[in-house]
PDB file of C-alpha atoms in Angstrom:
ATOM      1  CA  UNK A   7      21.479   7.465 -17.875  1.00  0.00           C
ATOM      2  CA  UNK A   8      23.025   3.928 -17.586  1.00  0.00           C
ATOM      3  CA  UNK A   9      21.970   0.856 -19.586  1.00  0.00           C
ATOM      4  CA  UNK A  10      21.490  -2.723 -19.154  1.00  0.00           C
ATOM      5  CA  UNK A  11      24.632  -4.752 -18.839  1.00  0.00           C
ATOM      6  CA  UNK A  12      22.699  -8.402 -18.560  1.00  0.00           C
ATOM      7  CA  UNK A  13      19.761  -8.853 -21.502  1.00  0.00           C
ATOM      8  CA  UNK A  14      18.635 -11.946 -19.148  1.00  0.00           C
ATOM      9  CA  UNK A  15      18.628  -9.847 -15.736  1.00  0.00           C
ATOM     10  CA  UNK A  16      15.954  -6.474 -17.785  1.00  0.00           C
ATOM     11  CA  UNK A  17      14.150  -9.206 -18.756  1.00  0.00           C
ATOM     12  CA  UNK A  18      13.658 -10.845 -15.494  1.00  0.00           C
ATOM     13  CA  UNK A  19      13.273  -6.952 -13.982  1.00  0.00           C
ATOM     14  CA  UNK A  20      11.104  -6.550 -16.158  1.00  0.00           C
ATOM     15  CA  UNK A  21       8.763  -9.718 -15.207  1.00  0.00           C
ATOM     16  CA  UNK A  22       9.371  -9.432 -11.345  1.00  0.00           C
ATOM     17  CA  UNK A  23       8.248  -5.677 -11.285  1.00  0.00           C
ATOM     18  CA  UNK A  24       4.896  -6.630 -13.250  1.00  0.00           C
ATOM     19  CA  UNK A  25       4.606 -10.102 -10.731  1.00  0.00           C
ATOM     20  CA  UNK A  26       4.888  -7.646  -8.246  1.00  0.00           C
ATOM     21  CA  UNK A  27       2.012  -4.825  -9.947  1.00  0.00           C
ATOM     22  CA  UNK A  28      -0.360  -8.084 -10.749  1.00  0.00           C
ATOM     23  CA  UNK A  29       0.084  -8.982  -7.397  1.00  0.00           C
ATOM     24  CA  UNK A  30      -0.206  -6.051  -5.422  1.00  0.00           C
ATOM     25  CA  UNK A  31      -3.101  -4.740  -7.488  1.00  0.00           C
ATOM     26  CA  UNK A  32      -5.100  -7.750  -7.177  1.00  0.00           C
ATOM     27  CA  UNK A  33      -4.476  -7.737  -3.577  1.00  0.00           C
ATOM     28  CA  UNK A  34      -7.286  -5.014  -3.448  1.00  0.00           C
ATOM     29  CA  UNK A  35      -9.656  -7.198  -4.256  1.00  0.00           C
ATOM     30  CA  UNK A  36     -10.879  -9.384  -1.546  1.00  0.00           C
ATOM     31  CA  UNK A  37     -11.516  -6.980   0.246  1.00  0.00           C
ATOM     32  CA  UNK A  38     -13.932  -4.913  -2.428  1.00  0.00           C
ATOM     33  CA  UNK A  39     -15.373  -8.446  -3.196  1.00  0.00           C
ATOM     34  CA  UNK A  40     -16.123  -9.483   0.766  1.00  0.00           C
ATOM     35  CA  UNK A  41     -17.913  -5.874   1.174  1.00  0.00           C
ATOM     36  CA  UNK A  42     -19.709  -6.338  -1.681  1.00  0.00           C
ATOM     37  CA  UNK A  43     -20.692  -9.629  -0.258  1.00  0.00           C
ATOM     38  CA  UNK A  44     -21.471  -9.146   2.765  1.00  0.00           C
ATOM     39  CA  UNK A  45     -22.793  -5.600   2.146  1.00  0.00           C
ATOM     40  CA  UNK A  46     -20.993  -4.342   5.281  1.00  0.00           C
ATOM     41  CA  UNK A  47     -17.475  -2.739   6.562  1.00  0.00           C
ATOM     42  CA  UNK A  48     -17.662  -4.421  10.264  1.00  0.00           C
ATOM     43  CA  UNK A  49     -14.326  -5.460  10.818  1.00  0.00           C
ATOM     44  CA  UNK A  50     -12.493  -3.194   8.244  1.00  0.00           C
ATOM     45  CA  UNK A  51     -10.953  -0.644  10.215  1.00  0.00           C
ATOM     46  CA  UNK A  52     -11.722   2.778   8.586  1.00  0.00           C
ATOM     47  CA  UNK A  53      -8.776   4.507   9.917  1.00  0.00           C
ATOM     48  CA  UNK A  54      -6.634   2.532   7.896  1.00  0.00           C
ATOM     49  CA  UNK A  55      -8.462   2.929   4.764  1.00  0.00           C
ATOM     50  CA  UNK A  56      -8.188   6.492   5.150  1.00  0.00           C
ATOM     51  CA  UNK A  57      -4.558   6.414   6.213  1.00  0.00           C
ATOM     52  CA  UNK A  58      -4.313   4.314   2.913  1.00  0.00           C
ATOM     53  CA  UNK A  59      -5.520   6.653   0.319  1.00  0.00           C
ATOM     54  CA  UNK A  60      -2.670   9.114   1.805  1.00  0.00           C
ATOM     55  CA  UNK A  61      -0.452   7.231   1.439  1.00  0.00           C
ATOM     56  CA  UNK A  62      -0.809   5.637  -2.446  1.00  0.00           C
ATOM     57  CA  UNK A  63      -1.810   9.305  -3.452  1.00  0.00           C
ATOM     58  CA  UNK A  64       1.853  10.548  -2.454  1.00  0.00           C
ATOM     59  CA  UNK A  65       3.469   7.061  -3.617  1.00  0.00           C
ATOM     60  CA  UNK A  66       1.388   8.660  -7.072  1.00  0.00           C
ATOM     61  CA  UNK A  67       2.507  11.457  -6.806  1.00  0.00           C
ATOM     62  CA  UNK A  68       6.007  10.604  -6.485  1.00  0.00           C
ATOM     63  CA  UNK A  69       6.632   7.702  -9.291  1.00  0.00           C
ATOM     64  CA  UNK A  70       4.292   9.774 -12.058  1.00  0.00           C
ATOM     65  CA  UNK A  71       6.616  13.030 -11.724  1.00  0.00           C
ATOM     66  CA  UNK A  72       9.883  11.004 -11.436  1.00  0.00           C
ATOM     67  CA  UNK A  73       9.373   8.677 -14.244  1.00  0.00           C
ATOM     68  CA  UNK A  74       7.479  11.047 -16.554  1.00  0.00           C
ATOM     69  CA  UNK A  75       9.443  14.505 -15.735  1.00  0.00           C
ATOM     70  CA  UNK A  76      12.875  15.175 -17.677  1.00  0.00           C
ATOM     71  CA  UNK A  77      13.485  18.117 -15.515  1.00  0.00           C
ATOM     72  CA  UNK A  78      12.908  15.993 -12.194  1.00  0.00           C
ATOM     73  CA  UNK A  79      15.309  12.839 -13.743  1.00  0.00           C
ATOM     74  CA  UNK A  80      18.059  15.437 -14.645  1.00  0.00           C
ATOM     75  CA  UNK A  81      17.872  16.700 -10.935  1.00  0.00           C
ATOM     76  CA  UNK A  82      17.996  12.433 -10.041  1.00  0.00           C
ATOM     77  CA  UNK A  83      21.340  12.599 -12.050  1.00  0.00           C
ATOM     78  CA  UNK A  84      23.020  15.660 -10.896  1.00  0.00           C
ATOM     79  CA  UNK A  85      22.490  14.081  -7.590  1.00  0.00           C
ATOM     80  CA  UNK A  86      23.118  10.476  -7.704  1.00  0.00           C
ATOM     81  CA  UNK A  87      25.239  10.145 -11.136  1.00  0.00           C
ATOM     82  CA  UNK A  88      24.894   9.915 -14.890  1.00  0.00           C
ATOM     83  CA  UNK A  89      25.466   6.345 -14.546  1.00  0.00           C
ATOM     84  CA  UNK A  90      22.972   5.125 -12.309  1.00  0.00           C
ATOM     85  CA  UNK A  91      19.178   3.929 -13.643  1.00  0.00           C
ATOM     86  CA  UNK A  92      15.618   6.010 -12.811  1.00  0.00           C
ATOM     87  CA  UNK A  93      14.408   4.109  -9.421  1.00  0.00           C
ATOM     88  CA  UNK A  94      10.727   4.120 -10.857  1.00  0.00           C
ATOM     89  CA  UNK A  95       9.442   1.379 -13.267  1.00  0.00           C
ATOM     90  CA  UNK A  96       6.634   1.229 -14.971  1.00  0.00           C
ATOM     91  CA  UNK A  97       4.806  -1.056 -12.957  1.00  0.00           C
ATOM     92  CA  UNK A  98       5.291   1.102 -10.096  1.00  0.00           C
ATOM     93  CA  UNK A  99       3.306   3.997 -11.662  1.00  0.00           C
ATOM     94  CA  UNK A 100       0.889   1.536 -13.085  1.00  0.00           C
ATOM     95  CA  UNK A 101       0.175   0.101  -9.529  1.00  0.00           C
ATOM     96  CA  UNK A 102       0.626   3.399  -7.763  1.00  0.00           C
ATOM     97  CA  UNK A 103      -2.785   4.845  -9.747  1.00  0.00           C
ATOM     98  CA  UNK A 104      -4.487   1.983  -9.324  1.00  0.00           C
ATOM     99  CA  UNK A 105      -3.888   1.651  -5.621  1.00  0.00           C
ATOM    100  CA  UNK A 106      -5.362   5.110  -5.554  1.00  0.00           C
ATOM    101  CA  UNK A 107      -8.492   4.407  -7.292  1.00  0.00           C
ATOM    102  CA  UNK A 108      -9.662   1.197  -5.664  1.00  0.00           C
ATOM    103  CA  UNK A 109      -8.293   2.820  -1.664  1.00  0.00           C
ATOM    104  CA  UNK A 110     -11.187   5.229  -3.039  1.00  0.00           C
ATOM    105  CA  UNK A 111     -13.621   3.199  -4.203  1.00  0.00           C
ATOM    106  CA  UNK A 112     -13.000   0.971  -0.562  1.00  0.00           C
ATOM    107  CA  UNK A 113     -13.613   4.329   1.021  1.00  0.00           C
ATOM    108  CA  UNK A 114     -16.745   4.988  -0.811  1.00  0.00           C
ATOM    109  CA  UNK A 115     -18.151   0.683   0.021  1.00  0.00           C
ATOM    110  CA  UNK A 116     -17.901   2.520   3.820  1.00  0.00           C
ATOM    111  CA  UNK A 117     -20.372   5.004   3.176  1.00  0.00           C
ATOM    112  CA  UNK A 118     -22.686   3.086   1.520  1.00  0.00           C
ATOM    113  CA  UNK A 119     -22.733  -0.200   3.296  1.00  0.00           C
ATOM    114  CA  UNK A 120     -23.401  -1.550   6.963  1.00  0.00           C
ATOM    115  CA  UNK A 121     -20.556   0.220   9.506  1.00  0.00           C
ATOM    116  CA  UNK A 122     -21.686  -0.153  12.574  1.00  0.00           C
ATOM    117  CA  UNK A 123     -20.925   2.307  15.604  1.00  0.00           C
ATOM    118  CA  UNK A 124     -17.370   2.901  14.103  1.00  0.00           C
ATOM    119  CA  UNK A 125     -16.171   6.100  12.663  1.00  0.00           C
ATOM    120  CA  UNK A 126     -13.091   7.536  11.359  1.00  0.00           C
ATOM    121  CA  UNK A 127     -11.244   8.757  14.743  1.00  0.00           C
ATOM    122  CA  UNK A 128      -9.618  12.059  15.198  1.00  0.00           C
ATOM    123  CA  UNK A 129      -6.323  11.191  15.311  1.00  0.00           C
ATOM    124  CA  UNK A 130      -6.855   9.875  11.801  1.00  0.00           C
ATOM    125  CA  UNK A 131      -8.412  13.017  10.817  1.00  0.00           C
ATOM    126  CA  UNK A 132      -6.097  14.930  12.194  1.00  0.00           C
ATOM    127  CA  UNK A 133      -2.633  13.188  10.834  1.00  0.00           C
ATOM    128  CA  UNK A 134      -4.428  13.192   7.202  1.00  0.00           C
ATOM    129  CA  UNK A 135      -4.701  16.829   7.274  1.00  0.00           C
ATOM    130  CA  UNK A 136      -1.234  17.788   8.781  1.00  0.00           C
ATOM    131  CA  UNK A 137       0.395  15.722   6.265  1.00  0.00           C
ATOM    132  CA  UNK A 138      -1.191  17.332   3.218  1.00  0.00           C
ATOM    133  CA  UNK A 139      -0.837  20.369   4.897  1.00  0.00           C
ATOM    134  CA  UNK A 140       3.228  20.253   5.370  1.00  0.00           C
ATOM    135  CA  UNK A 141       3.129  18.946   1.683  1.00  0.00           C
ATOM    136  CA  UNK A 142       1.118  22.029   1.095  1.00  0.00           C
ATOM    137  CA  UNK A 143       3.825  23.962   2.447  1.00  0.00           C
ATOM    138  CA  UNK A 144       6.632  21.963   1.190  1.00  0.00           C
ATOM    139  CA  UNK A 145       5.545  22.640  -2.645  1.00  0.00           C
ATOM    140  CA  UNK A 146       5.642  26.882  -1.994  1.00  0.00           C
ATOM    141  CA  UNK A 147       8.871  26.161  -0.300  1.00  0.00           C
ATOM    142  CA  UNK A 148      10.591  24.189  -3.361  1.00  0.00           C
ATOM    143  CA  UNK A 149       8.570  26.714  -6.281  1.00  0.00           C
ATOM    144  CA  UNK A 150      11.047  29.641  -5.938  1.00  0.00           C
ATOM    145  CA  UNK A 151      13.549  27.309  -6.428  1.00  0.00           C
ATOM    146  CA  UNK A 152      12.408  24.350  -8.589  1.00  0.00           C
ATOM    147  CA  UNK A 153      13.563  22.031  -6.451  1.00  0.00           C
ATOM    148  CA  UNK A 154      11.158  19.318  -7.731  1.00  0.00           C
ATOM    149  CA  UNK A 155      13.175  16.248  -6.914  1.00  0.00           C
ATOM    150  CA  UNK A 156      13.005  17.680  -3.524  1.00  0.00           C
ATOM    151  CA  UNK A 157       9.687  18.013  -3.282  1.00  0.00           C
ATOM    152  CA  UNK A 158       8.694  14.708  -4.406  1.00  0.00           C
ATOM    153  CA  UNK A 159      11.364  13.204  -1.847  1.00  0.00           C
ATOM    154  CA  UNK A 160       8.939  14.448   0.623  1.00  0.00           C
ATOM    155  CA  UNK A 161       6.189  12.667  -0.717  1.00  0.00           C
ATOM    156  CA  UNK A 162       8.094   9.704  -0.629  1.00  0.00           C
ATOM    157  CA  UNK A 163       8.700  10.142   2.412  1.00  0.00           C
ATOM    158  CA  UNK A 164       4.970  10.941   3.323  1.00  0.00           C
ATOM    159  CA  UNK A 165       3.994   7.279   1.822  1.00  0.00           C
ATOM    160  CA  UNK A 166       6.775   5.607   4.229  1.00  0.00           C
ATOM    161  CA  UNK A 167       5.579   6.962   7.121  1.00  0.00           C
ATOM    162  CA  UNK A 168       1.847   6.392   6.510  1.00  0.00           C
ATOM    163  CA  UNK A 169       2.506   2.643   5.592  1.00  0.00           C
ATOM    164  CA  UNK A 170       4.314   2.629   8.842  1.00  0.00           C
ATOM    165  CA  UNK A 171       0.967   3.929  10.484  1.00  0.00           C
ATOM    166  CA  UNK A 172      -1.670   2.915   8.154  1.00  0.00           C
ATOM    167  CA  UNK A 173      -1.457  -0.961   9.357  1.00  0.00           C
ATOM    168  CA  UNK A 174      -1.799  -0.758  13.198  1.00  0.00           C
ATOM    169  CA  UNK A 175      -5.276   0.600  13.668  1.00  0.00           C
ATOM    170  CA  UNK A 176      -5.935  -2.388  11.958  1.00  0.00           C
ATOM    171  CA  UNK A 177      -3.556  -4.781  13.923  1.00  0.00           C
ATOM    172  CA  UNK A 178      -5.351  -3.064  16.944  1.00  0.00           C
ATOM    173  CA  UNK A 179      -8.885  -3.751  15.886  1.00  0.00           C
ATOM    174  CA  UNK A 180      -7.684  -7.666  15.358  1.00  0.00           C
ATOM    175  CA  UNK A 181      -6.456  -7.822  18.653  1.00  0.00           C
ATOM    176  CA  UNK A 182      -9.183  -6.215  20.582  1.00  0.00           C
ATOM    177  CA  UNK A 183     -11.881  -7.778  18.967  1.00  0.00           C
ATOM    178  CA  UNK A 184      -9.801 -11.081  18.896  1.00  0.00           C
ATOM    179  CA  UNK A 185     -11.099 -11.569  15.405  1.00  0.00           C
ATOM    180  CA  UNK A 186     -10.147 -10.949  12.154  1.00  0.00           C
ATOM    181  CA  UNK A 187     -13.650 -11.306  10.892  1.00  0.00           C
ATOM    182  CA  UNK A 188     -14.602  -8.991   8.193  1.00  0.00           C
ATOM    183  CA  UNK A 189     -10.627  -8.017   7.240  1.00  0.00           C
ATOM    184  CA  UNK A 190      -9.856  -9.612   4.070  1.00  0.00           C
ATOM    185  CA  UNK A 191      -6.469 -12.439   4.621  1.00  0.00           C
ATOM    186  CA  UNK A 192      -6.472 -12.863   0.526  1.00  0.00           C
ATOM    187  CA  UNK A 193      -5.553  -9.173   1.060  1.00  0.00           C
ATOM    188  CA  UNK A 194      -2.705  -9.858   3.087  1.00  0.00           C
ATOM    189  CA  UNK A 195      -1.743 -12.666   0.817  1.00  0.00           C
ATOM    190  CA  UNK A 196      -1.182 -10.965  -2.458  1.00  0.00           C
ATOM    191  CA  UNK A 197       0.034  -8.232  -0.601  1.00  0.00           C
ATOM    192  CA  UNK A 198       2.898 -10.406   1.219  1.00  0.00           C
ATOM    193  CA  UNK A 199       4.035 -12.089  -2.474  1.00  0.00           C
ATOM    194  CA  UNK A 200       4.074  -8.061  -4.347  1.00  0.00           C
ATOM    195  CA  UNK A 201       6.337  -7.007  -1.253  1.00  0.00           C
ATOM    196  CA  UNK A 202       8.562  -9.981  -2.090  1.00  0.00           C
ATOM    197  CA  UNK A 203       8.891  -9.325  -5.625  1.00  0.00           C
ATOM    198  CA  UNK A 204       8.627  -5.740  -5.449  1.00  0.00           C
ATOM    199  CA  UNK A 205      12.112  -6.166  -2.749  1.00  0.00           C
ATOM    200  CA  UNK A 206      13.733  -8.849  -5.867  1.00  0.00           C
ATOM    201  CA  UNK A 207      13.067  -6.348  -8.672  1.00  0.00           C
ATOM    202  CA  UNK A 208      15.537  -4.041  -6.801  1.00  0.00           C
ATOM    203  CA  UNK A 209      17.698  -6.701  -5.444  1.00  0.00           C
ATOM    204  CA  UNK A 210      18.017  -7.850  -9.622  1.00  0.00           C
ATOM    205  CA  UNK A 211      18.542  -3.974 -10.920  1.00  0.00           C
ATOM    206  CA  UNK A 212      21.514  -3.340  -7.916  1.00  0.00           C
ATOM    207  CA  UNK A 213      23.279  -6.949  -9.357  1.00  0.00           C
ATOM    208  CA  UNK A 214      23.370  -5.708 -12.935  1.00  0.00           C
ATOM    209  CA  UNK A 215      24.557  -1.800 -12.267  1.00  0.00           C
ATOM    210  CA  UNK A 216      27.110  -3.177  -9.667  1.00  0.00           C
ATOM    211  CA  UNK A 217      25.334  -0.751  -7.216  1.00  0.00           C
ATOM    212  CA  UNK A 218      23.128  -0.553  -4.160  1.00  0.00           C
ATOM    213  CA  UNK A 219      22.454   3.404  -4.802  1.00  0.00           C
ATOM    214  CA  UNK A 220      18.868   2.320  -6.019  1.00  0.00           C
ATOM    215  CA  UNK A 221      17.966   0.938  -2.506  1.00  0.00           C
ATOM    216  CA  UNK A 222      19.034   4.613  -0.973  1.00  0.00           C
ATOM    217  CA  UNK A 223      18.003   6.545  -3.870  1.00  0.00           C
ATOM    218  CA  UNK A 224      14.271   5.648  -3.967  1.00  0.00           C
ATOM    219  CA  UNK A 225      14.250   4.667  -0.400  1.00  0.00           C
ATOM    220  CA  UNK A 226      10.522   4.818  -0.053  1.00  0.00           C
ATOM    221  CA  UNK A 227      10.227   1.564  -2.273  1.00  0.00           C
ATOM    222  CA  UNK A 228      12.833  -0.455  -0.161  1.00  0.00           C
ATOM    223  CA  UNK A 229      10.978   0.594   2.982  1.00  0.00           C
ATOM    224  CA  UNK A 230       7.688  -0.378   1.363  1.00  0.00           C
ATOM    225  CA  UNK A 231       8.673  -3.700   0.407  1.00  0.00           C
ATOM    226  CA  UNK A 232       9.544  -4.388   4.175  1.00  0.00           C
ATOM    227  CA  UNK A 233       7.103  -2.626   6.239  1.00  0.00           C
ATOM    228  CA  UNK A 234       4.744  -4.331   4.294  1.00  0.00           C
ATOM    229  CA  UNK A 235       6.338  -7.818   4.812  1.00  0.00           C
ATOM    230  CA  UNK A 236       6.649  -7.523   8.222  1.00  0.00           C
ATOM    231  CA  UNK A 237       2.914  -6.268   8.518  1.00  0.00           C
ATOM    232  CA  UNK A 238       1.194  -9.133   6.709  1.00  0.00           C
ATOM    233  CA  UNK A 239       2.903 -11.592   8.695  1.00  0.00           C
ATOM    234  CA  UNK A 240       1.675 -10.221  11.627  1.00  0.00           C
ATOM    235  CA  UNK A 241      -1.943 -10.327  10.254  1.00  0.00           C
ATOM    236  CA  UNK A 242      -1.215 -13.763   8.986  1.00  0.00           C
ATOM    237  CA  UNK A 243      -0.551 -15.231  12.669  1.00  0.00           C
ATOM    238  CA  UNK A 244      -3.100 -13.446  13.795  1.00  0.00           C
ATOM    239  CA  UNK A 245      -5.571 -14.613  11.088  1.00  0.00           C
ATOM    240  CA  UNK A 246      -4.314 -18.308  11.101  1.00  0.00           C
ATOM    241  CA  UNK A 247      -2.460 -19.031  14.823  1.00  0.00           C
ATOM    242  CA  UNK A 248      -3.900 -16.219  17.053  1.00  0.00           C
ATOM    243  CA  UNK A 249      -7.511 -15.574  15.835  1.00  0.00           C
ATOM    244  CA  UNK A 250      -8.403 -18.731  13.596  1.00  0.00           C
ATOM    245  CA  UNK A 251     -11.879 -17.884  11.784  1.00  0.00           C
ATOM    246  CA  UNK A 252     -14.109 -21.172  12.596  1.00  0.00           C
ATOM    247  CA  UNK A 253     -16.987 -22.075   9.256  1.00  0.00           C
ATOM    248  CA  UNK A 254     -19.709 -19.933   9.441  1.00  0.00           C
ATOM    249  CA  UNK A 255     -23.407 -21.743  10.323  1.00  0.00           C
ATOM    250  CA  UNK A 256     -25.368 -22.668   7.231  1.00  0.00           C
ATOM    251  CA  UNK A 257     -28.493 -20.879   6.950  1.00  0.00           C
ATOM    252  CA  UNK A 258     -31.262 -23.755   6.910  1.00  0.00           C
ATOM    253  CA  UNK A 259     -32.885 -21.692   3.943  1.00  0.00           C
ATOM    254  CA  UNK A 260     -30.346 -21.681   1.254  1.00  0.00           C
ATOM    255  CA  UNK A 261     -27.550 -24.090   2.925  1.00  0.00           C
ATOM    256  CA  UNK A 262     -25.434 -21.177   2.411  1.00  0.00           C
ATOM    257  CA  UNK A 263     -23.082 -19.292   5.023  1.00  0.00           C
ATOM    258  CA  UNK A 264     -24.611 -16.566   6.869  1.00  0.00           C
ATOM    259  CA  UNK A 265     -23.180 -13.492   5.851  1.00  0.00           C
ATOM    260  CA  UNK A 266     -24.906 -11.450   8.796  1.00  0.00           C
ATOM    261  CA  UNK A 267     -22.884  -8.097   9.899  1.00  0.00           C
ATOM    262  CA  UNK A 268     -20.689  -8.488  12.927  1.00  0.00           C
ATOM    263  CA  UNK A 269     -21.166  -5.766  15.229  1.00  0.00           C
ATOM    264  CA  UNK A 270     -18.983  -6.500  18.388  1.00  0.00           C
ATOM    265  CA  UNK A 271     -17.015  -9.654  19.397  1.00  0.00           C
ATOM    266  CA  UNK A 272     -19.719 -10.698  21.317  1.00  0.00           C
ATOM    267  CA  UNK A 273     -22.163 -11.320  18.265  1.00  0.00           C
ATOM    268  CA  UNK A 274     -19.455 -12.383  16.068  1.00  0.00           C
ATOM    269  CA  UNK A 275     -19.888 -16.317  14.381  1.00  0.00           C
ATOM    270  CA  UNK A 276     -16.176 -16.931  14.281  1.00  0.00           C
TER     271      UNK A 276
END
């Protein structure tokens, strides 16, 4: 396994990775906080909450087994070299669990608060259970012959594609209810800067080895980093150009913004 060459370039690794953890993980926040407030989901779209969870369970799945598994990292070598560096930090097991616990905990705020008429759709349904399904599949094909840096390649791969899918239901919801009422932008925010320094933690580990493998070799964190980018700047022009959210009317009670559930755009104070 190779080694540093630059003290100065772990160290800022090292810092970038947990910029990018702090702010990814945080990012999961506004949301939890502006269900909690407003004691409804109207305007979350729960296909992409479900679409979510899939997808942090197999990012899990694949940065616990690669950074904690000997057998797995000696399969990462015999493939891409003694001399190159593990592809998973800790930061991005530390985020990866977390991500998992509060997609769940968002999941359980839409059973237990205000929804509305929505419900998960079919499609959604559907794609959730044919990806676990293949995975399902996948593991009894790689057991016979432990082909466990295989296997969690596909789970990789599995988190790609579902934050390629996971963001337009949402995107869609924006743009048909030509609001973004109820969908957290602090969300998009924090998400934006982790993507940024989740991309520079890479960008900093390729300058020191002299190589690029990283970028190919855990290609499920490059694609990440950009998918995500390009998907919260799309929410933020439609949150501040497209759909601009206008002050809420005090209530004449408390002087405090009405916090009333928005049901369809043509209730909606925005």
């Amino acid at each position: 396994m190779a080694s540093w060459n630059s003290i100065p370039l772990e160290i800022s690794y090292e810092v970038v990775g947990w910029i990018a953890f702090t702010s990814w993980s945080i990012s999961f926040y506004p949301q939890l906080i502006l269900n909690f407030r407003r004691k409804s989901v109207v305007g979350l779209n729960f296909d992409f909450v479900l679409l979510n969870l899939t997808k942090h369970s197999s990012y899990m799945i694949y940065n616990v087994c690669l950074y904690f598994s000997p057998i797995i990292q000696k399969q990462y070598f015999d493939t891409y070299g003694d001399q190159e560096m593990i592809p998973v930090a800790a930061n991005d097991v530390a985020f990866s669990i977390h991500a998992v616990v509060l997609t769940a905990l968002t999941l359980f705020q839409i059973f237990i608060y205000e929804r509305g008429p929505q419900k998960v759709s079919r499609f959604a349904t559907g794609l959730v259970v044919l990806v676990w399904g293949f995975a399902a599949i996948c593991f009894f094909i790689a057991l016979p012959s432990q082909s466990w840096l295989w296997l969690i390649t596909i789970f990789n791969s599995i988190q790609v594609a579902m934050t390629c899918v996971k963001y337009i239901p949402q995107a869609k919801m924006n743009f048909t209810r030509k609001s973004t009422v109820g969908w957290s932008i602090g969300n998009i925010l924090l998400d934006f800067g982790g993507g940024l320094a989740n991309y520079l933690q890479m960008v900093i580990q390729s300058i020191d080895q002299n190589s690029w493998v990283n970028f190919y070799g855990n290609i499920g964190k490059t694609l990440l980093s950009l998918i995500s980018i390009f998907f919260d700047i799309l929410f933020m022009f439609q949150h501040y150009v497209l759909y601009p959210e206008k002050k809420s009317p005090k209530s004449p009670e408390t002087g405090e913004e009405s916090n009333e559930p928005l049901i369809d755009p043509s209730h909606e104070h925005v």
